[in-house]
Coordinates of C-alpha atoms in Angstrom, one line a residue:
M18 CA 125.4 -37.8 -145.4
V19 CA 127.4 -36.9 -148.5
L20 CA 125.9 -40.0 -150.3
L21 CA 122.4 -39.1 -149.4
R22 CA 122.8 -35.6 -150.7
I23 CA 124.1 -36.9 -154.0
I24 CA 121.1 -39.1 -154.2
E25 CA 118.8 -36.2 -153.7
Q26 CA 120.4 -34.3 -156.5
L27 CA 120.0 -37.3 -158.9
C28 CA 116.2 -37.6 -157.9
K29 CA 115.9 -33.9 -158.8
R30 CA 117.4 -34.6 -162.2
Y31 CA 115.9 -38.1 -163.1
K32 CA 112.0 -39.0 -162.8
D33 CA 112.5 -42.7 -161.9
T34 CA 115.4 -43.6 -159.6
I35 CA 116.1 -47.0 -157.9
V36 CA 118.7 -47.2 -155.1
I37 CA 120.2 -50.5 -154.0
G38 CA 123.0 -50.8 -151.5
D39 CA 124.6 -51.7 -148.1
F40 CA 123.4 -48.9 -145.8
N41 CA 124.1 -50.5 -142.3
L42 CA 122.0 -47.9 -140.6
H43 CA 122.3 -49.6 -137.2
S44 CA 126.0 -48.4 -136.9
C45 CA 125.3 -44.8 -138.2
P46 CA 125.3 -41.8 -135.8
I47 CA 121.9 -40.7 -134.8
N48 CA 121.9 -37.4 -136.8
V49 CA 122.5 -39.6 -140.0
C50 CA 119.6 -41.9 -139.1
N51 CA 117.3 -38.8 -138.5
Y52 CA 118.5 -37.3 -141.8
F53 CA 117.8 -40.6 -143.5
Q54 CA 114.1 -40.3 -142.7
C55 CA 113.9 -36.8 -144.3
F56 CA 115.8 -38.1 -147.3
Q57 CA 113.5 -41.0 -147.8
T58 CA 110.3 -38.8 -147.5
H59 CA 111.8 -36.1 -149.7
C60 CA 112.8 -38.5 -152.6
G61 CA 109.5 -40.4 -152.2
F62 CA 111.1 -43.8 -151.7
T63 CA 109.8 -46.9 -150.4
Q64 CA 112.0 -49.5 -148.8
S65 CA 111.2 -53.0 -150.4
N66 CA 113.6 -55.4 -148.9
E67 CA 112.2 -57.5 -146.0
V68 CA 114.7 -60.5 -146.3
G69 CA 116.6 -60.7 -143.0
N70 CA 120.1 -61.8 -142.6
C71 CA 121.6 -64.1 -139.9
N72 CA 120.9 -61.4 -137.2
D73 CA 117.3 -60.8 -138.6
R74 CA 118.4 -57.4 -140.1
Q75 CA 118.3 -55.8 -143.4
L76 CA 121.7 -54.3 -144.1
D77 CA 121.0 -54.4 -147.9
L78 CA 118.2 -51.8 -148.7
T79 CA 116.3 -51.4 -151.9
F80 CA 114.4 -48.1 -152.7
G81 CA 112.0 -47.3 -155.5
S82 CA 109.0 -45.0 -156.0
D83 CA 105.4 -46.1 -156.4
G84 CA 105.9 -49.8 -155.8
S85 CA 108.2 -50.2 -158.9
V86 CA 110.6 -52.5 -156.9
S87 CA 109.8 -55.9 -155.3
V88 CA 112.4 -58.1 -153.4
R89 CA 112.5 -61.7 -152.3
A90 CA 115.2 -64.2 -151.2
A91 CA 117.1 -65.6 -154.2
E92 CA 116.3 -69.2 -154.9
A93 CA 119.5 -70.1 -156.8
P94 CA 122.5 -68.0 -155.7
L95 CA 125.3 -67.3 -158.3
V96 CA 128.0 -66.9 -155.6
P97 CA 128.7 -68.3 -152.2
V98 CA 126.1 -67.1 -149.6
D99 CA 127.2 -64.3 -147.1
A100 CA 125.3 -64.8 -143.9
Y101 CA 125.2 -60.9 -143.3
H102 CA 124.2 -60.3 -147.0
P103 CA 121.9 -62.9 -148.2
P104 CA 121.4 -62.9 -152.0
L105 CA 118.2 -61.2 -153.3
D106 CA 115.9 -61.5 -156.2
V107 CA 115.1 -58.0 -157.3
T108 CA 112.3 -57.3 -159.8
V109 CA 111.8 -53.8 -161.3
S110 CA 108.6 -52.8 -162.9
L111 CA 109.0 -50.7 -166.0
R112 CA 106.3 -48.3 -167.1
V113 CA 105.8 -48.7 -170.9
R114 CA 104.7 -45.3 -172.6
Q115 CA 101.9 -46.0 -175.1
R116 CA 101.6 -44.1 -178.3
L117 CA 98.4 -42.9 -179.6
R118 CA 97.9 -44.4 -183.1
A119 CA 95.4 -43.4 -185.7
G120 CA 92.1 -45.0 -185.1
S121 CA 92.7 -45.5 -181.3
S122 CA 89.7 -44.8 -179.1
P123 CA 89.8 -42.9 -175.8
P124 CA 90.1 -44.9 -172.5
T125 CA 87.0 -46.1 -170.6
T126 CA 85.3 -44.3 -167.8
G127 CA 87.4 -43.5 -164.7
T128 CA 90.6 -44.5 -166.3
P129 CA 93.3 -41.8 -165.7
E130 CA 94.7 -40.2 -168.8
P131 CA 98.0 -41.4 -170.0
T132 CA 100.7 -38.9 -168.9
G133 CA 101.2 -36.4 -171.8
W134 CA 104.3 -35.0 -173.0
N135 CA 106.0 -32.1 -170.9
F136 CA 106.9 -29.6 -173.6
N137 CA 108.2 -27.2 -170.9
K138 CA 111.3 -29.6 -170.8
A139 CA 111.4 -30.4 -174.5
D140 CA 114.5 -30.3 -176.7
F141 CA 113.0 -28.0 -179.4
P142 CA 116.3 -27.8 -181.6
L143 CA 116.4 -31.6 -181.7
L144 CA 112.6 -31.8 -182.1
Y145 CA 112.3 -29.5 -185.1
S146 CA 115.5 -31.0 -186.8
S147 CA 114.1 -34.5 -186.3
I148 CA 110.8 -33.6 -187.9
A149 CA 112.7 -32.0 -190.8
A150 CA 114.8 -35.1 -191.4
V151 CA 111.8 -37.4 -191.8
D152 CA 111.4 -39.1 -195.1
W153 CA 107.8 -38.7 -196.1
D154 CA 108.1 -40.1 -199.6
P155 CA 107.2 -43.8 -198.7
M156 CA 103.7 -42.7 -197.4
Y157 CA 102.7 -41.2 -200.7
N158 CA 101.7 -44.5 -202.2
L159 CA 99.7 -45.6 -199.1
D160 CA 96.0 -45.7 -198.6
L161 CA 94.3 -43.3 -196.1
Q162 CA 94.5 -45.2 -192.9
T163 CA 98.0 -46.6 -193.5
S164 CA 99.3 -43.1 -194.4
L165 CA 97.8 -41.6 -191.3
N166 CA 99.4 -44.4 -189.1
Y167 CA 102.8 -43.5 -190.9
F168 CA 102.4 -39.9 -190.0
Y169 CA 101.5 -40.4 -186.3
D170 CA 104.1 -43.0 -185.9
H171 CA 106.9 -40.9 -187.0
I172 CA 105.6 -37.8 -185.1
N173 CA 104.9 -39.6 -182.0
T174 CA 108.3 -41.4 -182.0
I175 CA 110.1 -38.0 -182.3
L176 CA 108.0 -36.5 -179.5
D177 CA 109.0 -39.5 -177.3
D178 CA 112.7 -39.0 -178.1
C179 CA 112.7 -35.2 -177.5
V180 CA 110.0 -34.6 -175.1
P181 CA 109.9 -36.2 -171.6
R182 CA 106.6 -37.3 -170.1
K183 CA 104.8 -35.6 -167.3
K184 CA 105.2 -37.1 -164.1
R185 CA 101.9 -38.2 -162.5
S186 CA 101.5 -37.7 -158.8
R187 CA 99.1 -39.8 -156.9
V188 CA 98.1 -36.8 -154.8
T189 CA 97.2 -33.4 -155.9
S190 CA 100.0 -30.9 -155.3
R191 CA 99.4 -28.2 -152.7
Y192 CA 101.7 -25.8 -154.5
H193 CA 100.4 -23.6 -157.2
Y194 CA 103.2 -21.5 -158.8
P195 CA 102.2 -18.3 -160.6
E196 CA 102.7 -18.1 -164.4
W197 CA 105.8 -15.8 -164.1
Y198 CA 107.7 -18.5 -162.1
T199 CA 110.5 -19.8 -164.3
V200 CA 111.8 -23.4 -164.1
E201 CA 115.0 -22.2 -162.5
L202 CA 113.0 -20.3 -159.8
I203 CA 111.0 -23.4 -159.0
R204 CA 114.1 -25.4 -158.7
D205 CA 115.6 -22.8 -156.2
I206 CA 112.4 -23.0 -154.2
K207 CA 112.6 -26.7 -153.9
A208 CA 116.3 -26.4 -153.1
K209 CA 115.5 -24.0 -150.4
A210 CA 113.0 -26.4 -148.9
I211 CA 115.6 -29.1 -148.8
L212 CA 118.1 -27.0 -147.2
H213 CA 115.7 -25.9 -144.6
K214 CA 114.9 -29.5 -143.7
R215 CA 118.6 -30.2 -143.5
Y216 CA 119.1 -27.3 -141.1
K217 CA 116.2 -28.3 -138.8
T218 CA 117.7 -31.9 -138.7
S219 CA 121.4 -31.1 -138.2
G220 CA 121.1 -27.7 -136.4
A221 CA 124.5 -26.9 -137.9
R222 CA 125.6 -23.3 -138.6
T223 CA 126.8 -24.1 -142.0
D224 CA 123.5 -25.6 -143.1
Y225 CA 121.7 -22.4 -141.8
E226 CA 124.1 -20.2 -143.8
A227 CA 123.4 -22.2 -146.9
F228 CA 119.6 -22.0 -146.3
S229 CA 119.7 -18.4 -145.6
Q230 CA 121.7 -17.6 -148.8
C231 CA 119.2 -19.6 -150.9
R232 CA 116.3 -17.7 -149.4
T233 CA 117.7 -14.5 -150.1
K234 CA 118.3 -15.6 -153.7
V235 CA 114.7 -16.8 -154.0
K236 CA 113.3 -13.6 -152.7
K237 CA 115.3 -11.6 -155.3
S238 CA 114.4 -14.0 -158.0
I239 CA 110.7 -13.8 -157.3
S240 CA 110.6 -10.0 -157.3
C241 CA 112.6 -9.9 -160.5
A242 CA 110.6 -12.5 -162.3
R243 CA 107.3 -10.7 -161.4
E244 CA 108.4 -7.4 -162.7
Q245 CA 109.8 -8.9 -165.8
Y246 CA 106.5 -10.9 -166.5
A247 CA 104.3 -7.7 -165.8
H248 CA 106.5 -5.6 -168.2
R249 CA 106.1 -8.3 -170.9
V250 CA 102.4 -8.6 -170.6
Q251 CA 102.0 -4.8 -170.6
S252 CA 104.2 -4.4 -173.7
Q253 CA 102.3 -7.2 -175.6
M254 CA 98.8 -6.2 -174.5
L255 CA 97.6 -5.4 -178.0
E256 CA 99.1 -8.4 -179.6
D257 CA 98.3 -10.9 -176.9
P258 CA 95.3 -9.5 -174.6
K259 CA 94.6 -13.0 -173.3
S260 CA 97.8 -13.0 -171.3
F261 CA 96.8 -9.7 -169.8
W262 CA 93.5 -10.9 -168.6
N263 CA 95.1 -14.2 -167.2
Y264 CA 97.4 -12.0 -165.2
A265 CA 94.6 -9.8 -163.9
K266 CA 92.6 -12.8 -162.9
S267 CA 95.7 -14.3 -161.1
R268 CA 95.9 -11.2 -158.9
Q269 CA 92.4 -11.8 -157.5
G270 CA 90.2 -14.5 -156.2
S271 CA 91.0 -17.9 -154.8
R272 CA 93.2 -20.6 -156.4
S273 CA 91.3 -23.3 -154.8
P274 CA 89.4 -25.5 -157.4
R275 CA 85.5 -25.3 -157.2
K276 CA 84.1 -28.3 -155.6
I277 CA 81.4 -30.1 -157.7
L278 CA 78.5 -31.4 -155.5
K279 CA 75.7 -33.8 -156.2
N280 CA 72.9 -34.1 -153.6
D281 CA 75.0 -31.9 -151.3
E282 CA 77.8 -34.5 -151.5
E283 CA 81.2 -33.7 -153.1
M284 CA 82.1 -36.1 -155.8
T285 CA 85.5 -37.6 -156.7
D286 CA 87.3 -36.7 -160.0
E287 CA 86.2 -40.1 -161.5
Q288 CA 82.5 -39.4 -160.5
C289 CA 82.8 -35.8 -161.8
V290 CA 84.0 -36.8 -165.4
Q291 CA 81.1 -39.3 -165.8
E292 CA 78.6 -36.7 -164.4
F293 CA 79.8 -34.1 -166.9
A294 CA 79.6 -36.7 -169.8
E295 CA 75.9 -37.7 -168.7
Y296 CA 74.9 -34.0 -168.5
L297 CA 76.4 -33.0 -171.7
Y298 CA 74.9 -36.1 -173.5
S299 CA 71.5 -35.3 -172.0
V300 CA 71.6 -32.0 -173.9
Y301 CA 71.5 -33.6 -177.2
D302 CA 68.7 -35.5 -178.9
T303 CA 68.6 -39.0 -177.8
E304 CA 67.0 -40.2 -181.1
E305 CA 69.5 -41.0 -183.8
A306 CA 69.2 -39.0 -187.0
A307 CA 68.5 -40.9 -190.2
L308 CA 71.1 -38.9 -192.1
N309 CA 69.7 -40.1 -195.4
V310 CA 71.7 -38.1 -197.9
S311 CA 69.8 -39.3 -201.0
S312 CA 66.5 -38.1 -199.3
A313 CA 68.0 -34.9 -198.4
M314 CA 69.2 -34.2 -202.0
I315 CA 65.8 -35.2 -203.3
E316 CA 63.8 -32.8 -200.9
A317 CA 66.4 -30.1 -201.7
G318 CA 65.3 -30.3 -205.3
G319 CA 68.2 -32.2 -206.8
D320 CA 69.0 -30.5 -210.1
N321 CA 67.1 -27.4 -209.3
G322 CA 69.9 -25.1 -210.5
A323 CA 71.4 -24.3 -207.2
A324 CA 74.9 -23.5 -207.0
L325 CA 76.9 -26.5 -206.1
V326 CA 79.5 -26.4 -203.5
H327 CA 82.6 -28.4 -204.9
L328 CA 85.6 -29.5 -202.9
D329 CA 87.8 -31.6 -205.1
Y330 CA 91.4 -31.4 -203.8
L331 CA 93.4 -29.1 -201.6
Q332 CA 96.4 -27.3 -202.9
L333 CA 99.7 -27.0 -201.1
P334 CA 99.3 -23.2 -200.4
E335 CA 95.9 -23.8 -199.1
V336 CA 97.3 -26.2 -196.3
C337 CA 100.3 -23.8 -195.6
G338 CA 97.8 -21.1 -195.1
A339 CA 95.8 -23.0 -192.7
L340 CA 98.9 -24.0 -190.8
Q341 CA 100.1 -20.4 -190.7
Q342 CA 96.7 -19.3 -189.2
L343 CA 97.0 -21.7 -186.2
K344 CA 97.0 -20.1 -182.9
P345 CA 100.1 -21.4 -181.0
K346 CA 98.7 -21.0 -177.3
R347 CA 95.6 -23.1 -178.0
S348 CA 95.2 -26.4 -176.2
S349 CA 96.2 -29.8 -177.7
G350 CA 93.5 -32.1 -178.9
P351 CA 93.1 -36.0 -178.4
D352 CA 96.3 -36.7 -180.0
G353 CA 98.4 -34.5 -177.7
I354 CA 100.2 -32.5 -180.5
P355 CA 100.1 -28.7 -179.7
P356 CA 99.3 -26.4 -182.5
Y357 CA 102.6 -24.5 -182.4
I358 CA 104.5 -27.8 -183.4
L359 CA 102.6 -28.0 -186.7
K360 CA 102.8 -24.3 -187.2
D361 CA 106.6 -24.1 -186.7
C362 CA 107.2 -27.1 -188.9
R363 CA 104.7 -26.1 -191.5
S364 CA 107.3 -26.1 -194.4
T365 CA 108.0 -29.8 -193.6
L366 CA 104.5 -31.1 -192.6
A367 CA 102.4 -29.4 -195.2
K368 CA 103.0 -31.8 -197.9
P369 CA 102.3 -35.0 -195.9
L370 CA 99.2 -33.5 -194.5
Q371 CA 98.0 -32.3 -197.9
Y372 CA 98.4 -36.0 -199.1
I373 CA 96.3 -37.2 -196.1
Y374 CA 93.7 -34.4 -196.6
N375 CA 93.2 -35.3 -200.2
K376 CA 93.0 -38.9 -199.4
C377 CA 90.1 -38.1 -197.1
L378 CA 88.3 -36.2 -199.8
E379 CA 89.0 -38.9 -202.4
A380 CA 87.6 -41.6 -200.0
E381 CA 84.8 -39.4 -198.6
V382 CA 85.9 -40.5 -195.3
I383 CA 87.1 -38.7 -192.2
P384 CA 89.5 -40.8 -190.0
E385 CA 87.8 -41.9 -186.7
M386 CA 90.4 -40.3 -184.4
W387 CA 89.8 -36.8 -186.1
K388 CA 86.1 -37.1 -185.4
V389 CA 86.7 -37.4 -181.7
T390 CA 86.6 -34.1 -179.7
R391 CA 88.0 -33.5 -176.3
V392 CA 85.6 -31.6 -174.1
V393 CA 87.0 -29.8 -171.1
P394 CA 84.4 -28.3 -168.6
V395 CA 85.3 -24.6 -167.7
P396 CA 83.5 -22.7 -165.0
K397 CA 81.0 -20.2 -166.1
G398 CA 82.0 -17.8 -163.2
G399 CA 78.9 -18.1 -161.1
P400 CA 78.5 -19.5 -157.6
G401 CA 77.1 -22.7 -158.7
T402 CA 78.5 -26.2 -157.6
G403 CA 76.7 -28.4 -160.1
V404 CA 77.8 -29.5 -163.5
D405 CA 75.5 -27.1 -165.0
G406 CA 77.7 -24.3 -163.7
Y407 CA 80.3 -25.1 -166.3
R408 CA 80.4 -24.6 -170.1
P409 CA 82.0 -27.2 -172.4
V410 CA 85.1 -26.1 -174.5
A411 CA 85.6 -28.5 -177.3
V412 CA 89.1 -29.3 -178.7
L413 CA 89.8 -31.1 -182.0
S414 CA 93.2 -32.7 -182.9
T415 CA 95.4 -30.1 -184.4
P416 CA 95.7 -31.8 -187.9
A417 CA 91.9 -32.2 -188.0
K418 CA 91.6 -28.5 -187.1
V419 CA 93.9 -27.5 -189.9
F420 CA 91.9 -29.8 -192.4
E421 CA 88.7 -28.0 -191.4
A422 CA 90.3 -24.5 -191.7
A423 CA 91.5 -25.3 -195.2
I424 CA 88.2 -26.7 -196.4
H425 CA 86.2 -23.9 -194.6
K426 CA 87.8 -21.3 -196.5
S427 CA 87.0 -23.0 -200.0
I428 CA 83.3 -23.8 -198.8
F429 CA 82.7 -20.2 -197.4
Q430 CA 83.9 -18.6 -200.7
Q431 CA 81.2 -20.6 -202.5
V432 CA 78.4 -20.0 -200.2
S433 CA 79.0 -16.5 -198.9
S434 CA 76.7 -15.0 -201.7
Q435 CA 73.8 -16.9 -200.4
L436 CA 74.1 -15.7 -196.7
S437 CA 71.4 -13.4 -195.5
D438 CA 72.6 -9.8 -195.0
A439 CA 70.8 -9.9 -191.6
Q440 CA 73.5 -12.3 -190.2
H441 CA 76.5 -10.8 -188.6
G442 CA 78.0 -13.7 -186.8
F443 CA 80.9 -15.6 -187.9
R444 CA 81.5 -13.6 -191.0
P445 CA 84.5 -11.6 -192.1
A446 CA 84.3 -7.8 -191.5
R447 CA 81.1 -8.4 -189.4
S448 CA 80.9 -8.5 -185.7
T449 CA 78.7 -7.5 -182.8
T450 CA 79.7 -4.0 -183.6
S451 CA 78.3 -3.9 -187.1
N452 CA 75.2 -5.6 -185.7
F453 CA 74.7 -2.8 -183.2
L454 CA 75.5 0.0 -185.7
S455 CA 72.9 -1.3 -188.0
H456 CA 70.3 -1.5 -185.2
M457 CA 71.1 2.0 -184.0
A458 CA 70.8 3.5 -187.5
N459 CA 67.3 2.1 -187.7
L460 CA 66.5 3.3 -184.3
L461 CA 67.7 6.9 -184.9
L462 CA 65.7 7.2 -188.0
S463 CA 62.6 6.3 -186.1
V464 CA 63.3 8.5 -183.1
D465 CA 63.3 11.5 -185.4
S466 CA 59.7 10.8 -186.4
G467 CA 58.6 11.0 -182.6
G468 CA 56.9 7.5 -182.3
Q469 CA 57.3 4.4 -180.4
I470 CA 59.8 1.8 -181.4
D471 CA 59.5 -1.8 -180.2
V472 CA 62.4 -4.1 -180.2
V473 CA 61.9 -7.9 -179.5
Y474 CA 64.8 -10.0 -178.5
F475 CA 65.0 -13.8 -179.2
D476 CA 67.4 -16.2 -177.4
F477 CA 67.4 -19.9 -178.7
K478 CA 68.4 -22.0 -175.7
K479 CA 71.3 -24.3 -176.6
A480 CA 70.5 -23.8 -180.4
F481 CA 74.0 -25.1 -181.3
D482 CA 73.5 -28.4 -179.6
L483 CA 69.9 -29.1 -180.6
V484 CA 70.1 -28.6 -184.4
N485 CA 68.2 -31.5 -186.0
N486 CA 70.8 -33.2 -188.2
D487 CA 68.3 -34.4 -190.8
I488 CA 66.9 -30.8 -191.2
L489 CA 70.5 -29.5 -191.4
L490 CA 71.3 -32.0 -194.1
K491 CA 68.2 -30.8 -196.3
K492 CA 69.3 -27.2 -195.8
L493 CA 72.8 -27.9 -196.7
A494 CA 71.7 -29.8 -199.7
A495 CA 69.5 -26.8 -200.7
V496 CA 72.5 -24.4 -200.6
G497 CA 74.3 -26.7 -203.0
F498 CA 76.3 -29.2 -201.0
T499 CA 77.2 -32.4 -203.0
P500 CA 76.5 -35.7 -201.3
H501 CA 80.1 -36.7 -200.3
L502 CA 80.2 -33.4 -198.3
L503 CA 77.2 -34.5 -196.3
R504 CA 78.4 -37.7 -194.6
F505 CA 80.6 -36.5 -191.7
D506 CA 79.7 -37.4 -188.1
R507 CA 81.5 -37.1 -184.8
Q508 CA 81.7 -38.2 -181.2
Q509 CA 83.3 -36.7 -178.0
Y510 CA 84.5 -37.3 -174.6
V511 CA 84.9 -35.4 -171.4
E512 CA 88.2 -34.8 -169.8
Y513 CA 88.4 -33.6 -166.2
E514 CA 91.3 -33.6 -163.7
G515 CA 93.3 -36.2 -165.6
H516 CA 90.3 -38.6 -166.2
K517 CA 88.3 -39.4 -169.5
S518 CA 84.8 -40.5 -169.8
E519 CA 83.5 -43.0 -172.2
P520 CA 83.2 -41.6 -175.7
Y521 CA 79.5 -40.7 -176.7
F522 CA 77.9 -39.7 -180.1
T523 CA 76.3 -36.3 -180.5
R524 CA 72.8 -37.1 -182.1
S525 CA 72.2 -33.4 -182.8
G526 CA 73.8 -30.2 -183.0
V527 CA 76.6 -28.8 -185.3
S528 CA 80.3 -29.8 -185.0
Q529 CA 81.8 -28.8 -181.7
G530 CA 85.2 -27.0 -181.6
S531 CA 85.5 -26.8 -185.2
N532 CA 85.7 -24.3 -187.9
L533 CA 82.8 -25.8 -189.7
G534 CA 80.3 -25.8 -186.9
P535 CA 79.5 -22.1 -186.9
L536 CA 79.3 -22.1 -190.7
E537 CA 76.8 -25.1 -190.5
F538 CA 74.8 -23.1 -188.0
I539 CA 74.3 -19.8 -190.0
L540 CA 73.5 -21.9 -193.0
M541 CA 70.9 -23.7 -190.8
I542 CA 69.2 -20.5 -189.9
N543 CA 69.9 -18.7 -193.1
D544 CA 66.4 -18.7 -194.2
L545 CA 65.0 -17.3 -190.9
P546 CA 65.0 -13.5 -192.0
K547 CA 62.9 -14.6 -195.0
V548 CA 59.8 -15.3 -192.7
V549 CA 60.1 -11.7 -191.2
K550 CA 58.1 -9.4 -193.5
D551 CA 57.8 -6.0 -191.8
A552 CA 60.3 -5.7 -188.9
Q553 CA 64.0 -5.1 -189.3
C554 CA 65.6 -8.4 -188.6
L555 CA 69.3 -8.6 -187.2
L556 CA 71.1 -11.8 -186.4
F557 CA 74.3 -12.6 -184.5
A558 CA 74.5 -16.3 -184.7
D559 CA 71.6 -17.4 -182.8
D560 CA 70.7 -14.1 -181.2
L561 CA 67.8 -12.5 -183.0
K562 CA 66.2 -9.1 -182.6
L563 CA 63.3 -7.6 -184.4
S564 CA 62.4 -3.9 -184.4
L565 CA 59.7 -1.9 -185.8
E566 CA 58.3 1.6 -185.4
I567 CA 54.8 1.5 -183.8
N568 CA 52.6 4.5 -184.6
E569 CA 49.3 2.7 -184.7
L570 CA 47.5 -0.6 -183.8
A571 CA 48.0 -2.0 -187.3
D572 CA 51.8 -1.6 -186.8
C573 CA 51.5 -3.8 -183.6
D574 CA 49.6 -6.3 -185.7
R575 CA 52.5 -6.4 -188.2
L576 CA 55.1 -7.0 -185.5
Q577 CA 52.9 -9.7 -183.9
R578 CA 52.8 -11.5 -187.2
D579 CA 56.5 -11.5 -187.5
I580 CA 56.8 -12.9 -184.0
D581 CA 54.3 -15.6 -184.9
A582 CA 56.3 -16.3 -188.1
V583 CA 59.4 -16.7 -186.0
V584 CA 57.6 -19.2 -183.7
A585 CA 56.4 -21.3 -186.8
W586 CA 59.8 -21.3 -188.1
S587 CA 61.4 -22.5 -184.9
T588 CA 58.8 -25.3 -184.5
A589 CA 59.3 -26.4 -188.2
C590 CA 63.1 -26.5 -187.5
S591 CA 62.8 -28.5 -184.4
L592 CA 64.5 -25.8 -182.3
T593 CA 63.3 -25.1 -178.8
S594 CA 61.0 -22.1 -178.3
P595 CA 63.3 -19.1 -177.8
S596 CA 63.2 -17.0 -174.7
V597 CA 61.6 -13.5 -175.7
W598 CA 61.5 -10.1 -174.2
R599 CA 60.6 -6.7 -175.3
S600 CA 62.2 -3.3 -175.1
L601 CA 60.5 0.1 -175.8
L602 CA 62.0 3.2 -177.0
L603 CA 59.6 6.1 -176.6
A604 CA 59.9 9.6 -178.2
C605 CA 56.5 10.7 -177.1
V606 CA 53.8 9.7 -174.7
L607 CA 51.3 7.3 -176.0
L608 CA 47.7 7.8 -175.4
S609 CA 47.2 4.0 -174.9
P610 CA 49.7 1.2 -174.4
I611 CA 50.3 -1.2 -177.1
V612 CA 50.6 -4.7 -176.0
T613 CA 52.5 -7.5 -177.7
T614 CA 52.1 -11.2 -177.0
W615 CA 54.1 -14.3 -177.2
T616 CA 52.4 -17.7 -177.4
G617 CA 49.3 -15.9 -175.9
C618 CA 51.0 -14.2 -173.2
K619 CA 52.1 -10.6 -172.8
L620 CA 55.7 -10.1 -173.5
P621 CA 57.9 -9.0 -170.5
E622 CA 59.4 -5.6 -170.8
L623 CA 63.2 -5.6 -170.4
R624 CA 63.3 -1.8 -170.2
K625 CA 61.5 1.3 -171.3
L626 CA 63.4 4.4 -172.4
R627 CA 62.0 7.8 -172.9
I628 CA 63.7 10.5 -175.1

């Protein structure tokens, strides 16, 4: 059994193992034969040799995983034939790792995602030193697509050499380890399971003592790892609040994945990914936008004196700054490169990325692979079991994200003076807090006068997804965007449980998962406050509220006109009619109620507060 235990250790160290040898199990003791069955199951081996010898037995066995080995009788033996050990023709199937090249498209429906890199086992010193040693000078004379291929070829080759691929299992693992479990602890837990099987098979006292010692070690390690993790999360709560909330969530609720049903039947992962894609695609407009840049420029007034938004070339400090601002814990995009790799290697990668970015601006083209967004469905937290119970989280490739961050800073500096003061979303030094304080300051002034204050809330359903791109082009042109900045389009695909859907174009809406999307949206609705004449208008992205002190019926008419103006603006911009409700703040008792209507119906009252 010593040989079998050595092979077990090798299987723990190496992902793909093939064993060929003369085992002659028929002459082995019964305890060895029993242990051999546990050994074969534990290592995930399949015996492939069905060629019998002169006694119709198989003494020479071949073991591999996932059908990687096939055996047949050799047709042309190289040495004299031994009747007890006939010559074999063994074929081994090697899995070729495919590299994502620039311009490649995502796999088709239901195709499992190629195994990604396992950065938990990466050799980071070798990885970073290899990236630093790359000679990028040859790419500085290449065109956009060739230079992009040069960049990804070198990065992917280094990742293949320094980072192992994730091992794909054909079945879902029933083990879910907490975040504080270290690699060494998980290895000890698996070793404990092996020792337990060994003791159950042999019944030997020495095997039990080995199992007992390992079990004691695992218990102490679990307790120590939990305490260290809790202390680390607590000490870094201000710098990294996300880890604290992840820890809090891990201490409650079920770890079982939520089932997705359709017509009361549970769907497979392949069906789920396509169902998600169809649902998300249905949210967008089905009619393709014209995207006529020339027409948009003409309707915007052309040379009307508007401040032009220029974006000539990015300087190296701008690219370095965008790399520095990357959040290292964010997910990888379609290219599989995590943000912290680019952030840690920014001193080396900033210059080649700057060259590629400026080539994009010069050619007025965004590479196709950077216009693809990976969409991951995340549960909203409710009890729903359908695809509508999930919200999409869009993730761009990290180099594309850096590019957008760099040009976003330049664009925002040029358009910030044109943004409405009513907008508190996606702007520096503004937030929900500043929005709330502005609202409360207006309310307190009105309360002192002892009247009624009406607050009307608007919620534009799926406003980010239903922005008409032709109207958006006109509004961007009116702000001062030059034609070459108005020609970017995108597509996306859904990833769920290791499967990818077919990519689909988004015919409406702003850029998903990007820095530019929120800026595009606030520019889209930037003229909304102009249609509100009397009420105080406050915005946080697409959340709008109007407030007005009501002292007489004429004030109610003024508020009603502002509400109707918002309706007309929404219709003109091809946005869906928003959900609207009313809140009243009363500092006195009114002699008669004042009613506000919405599309001919009385507005529902969210709440009524008396002071």
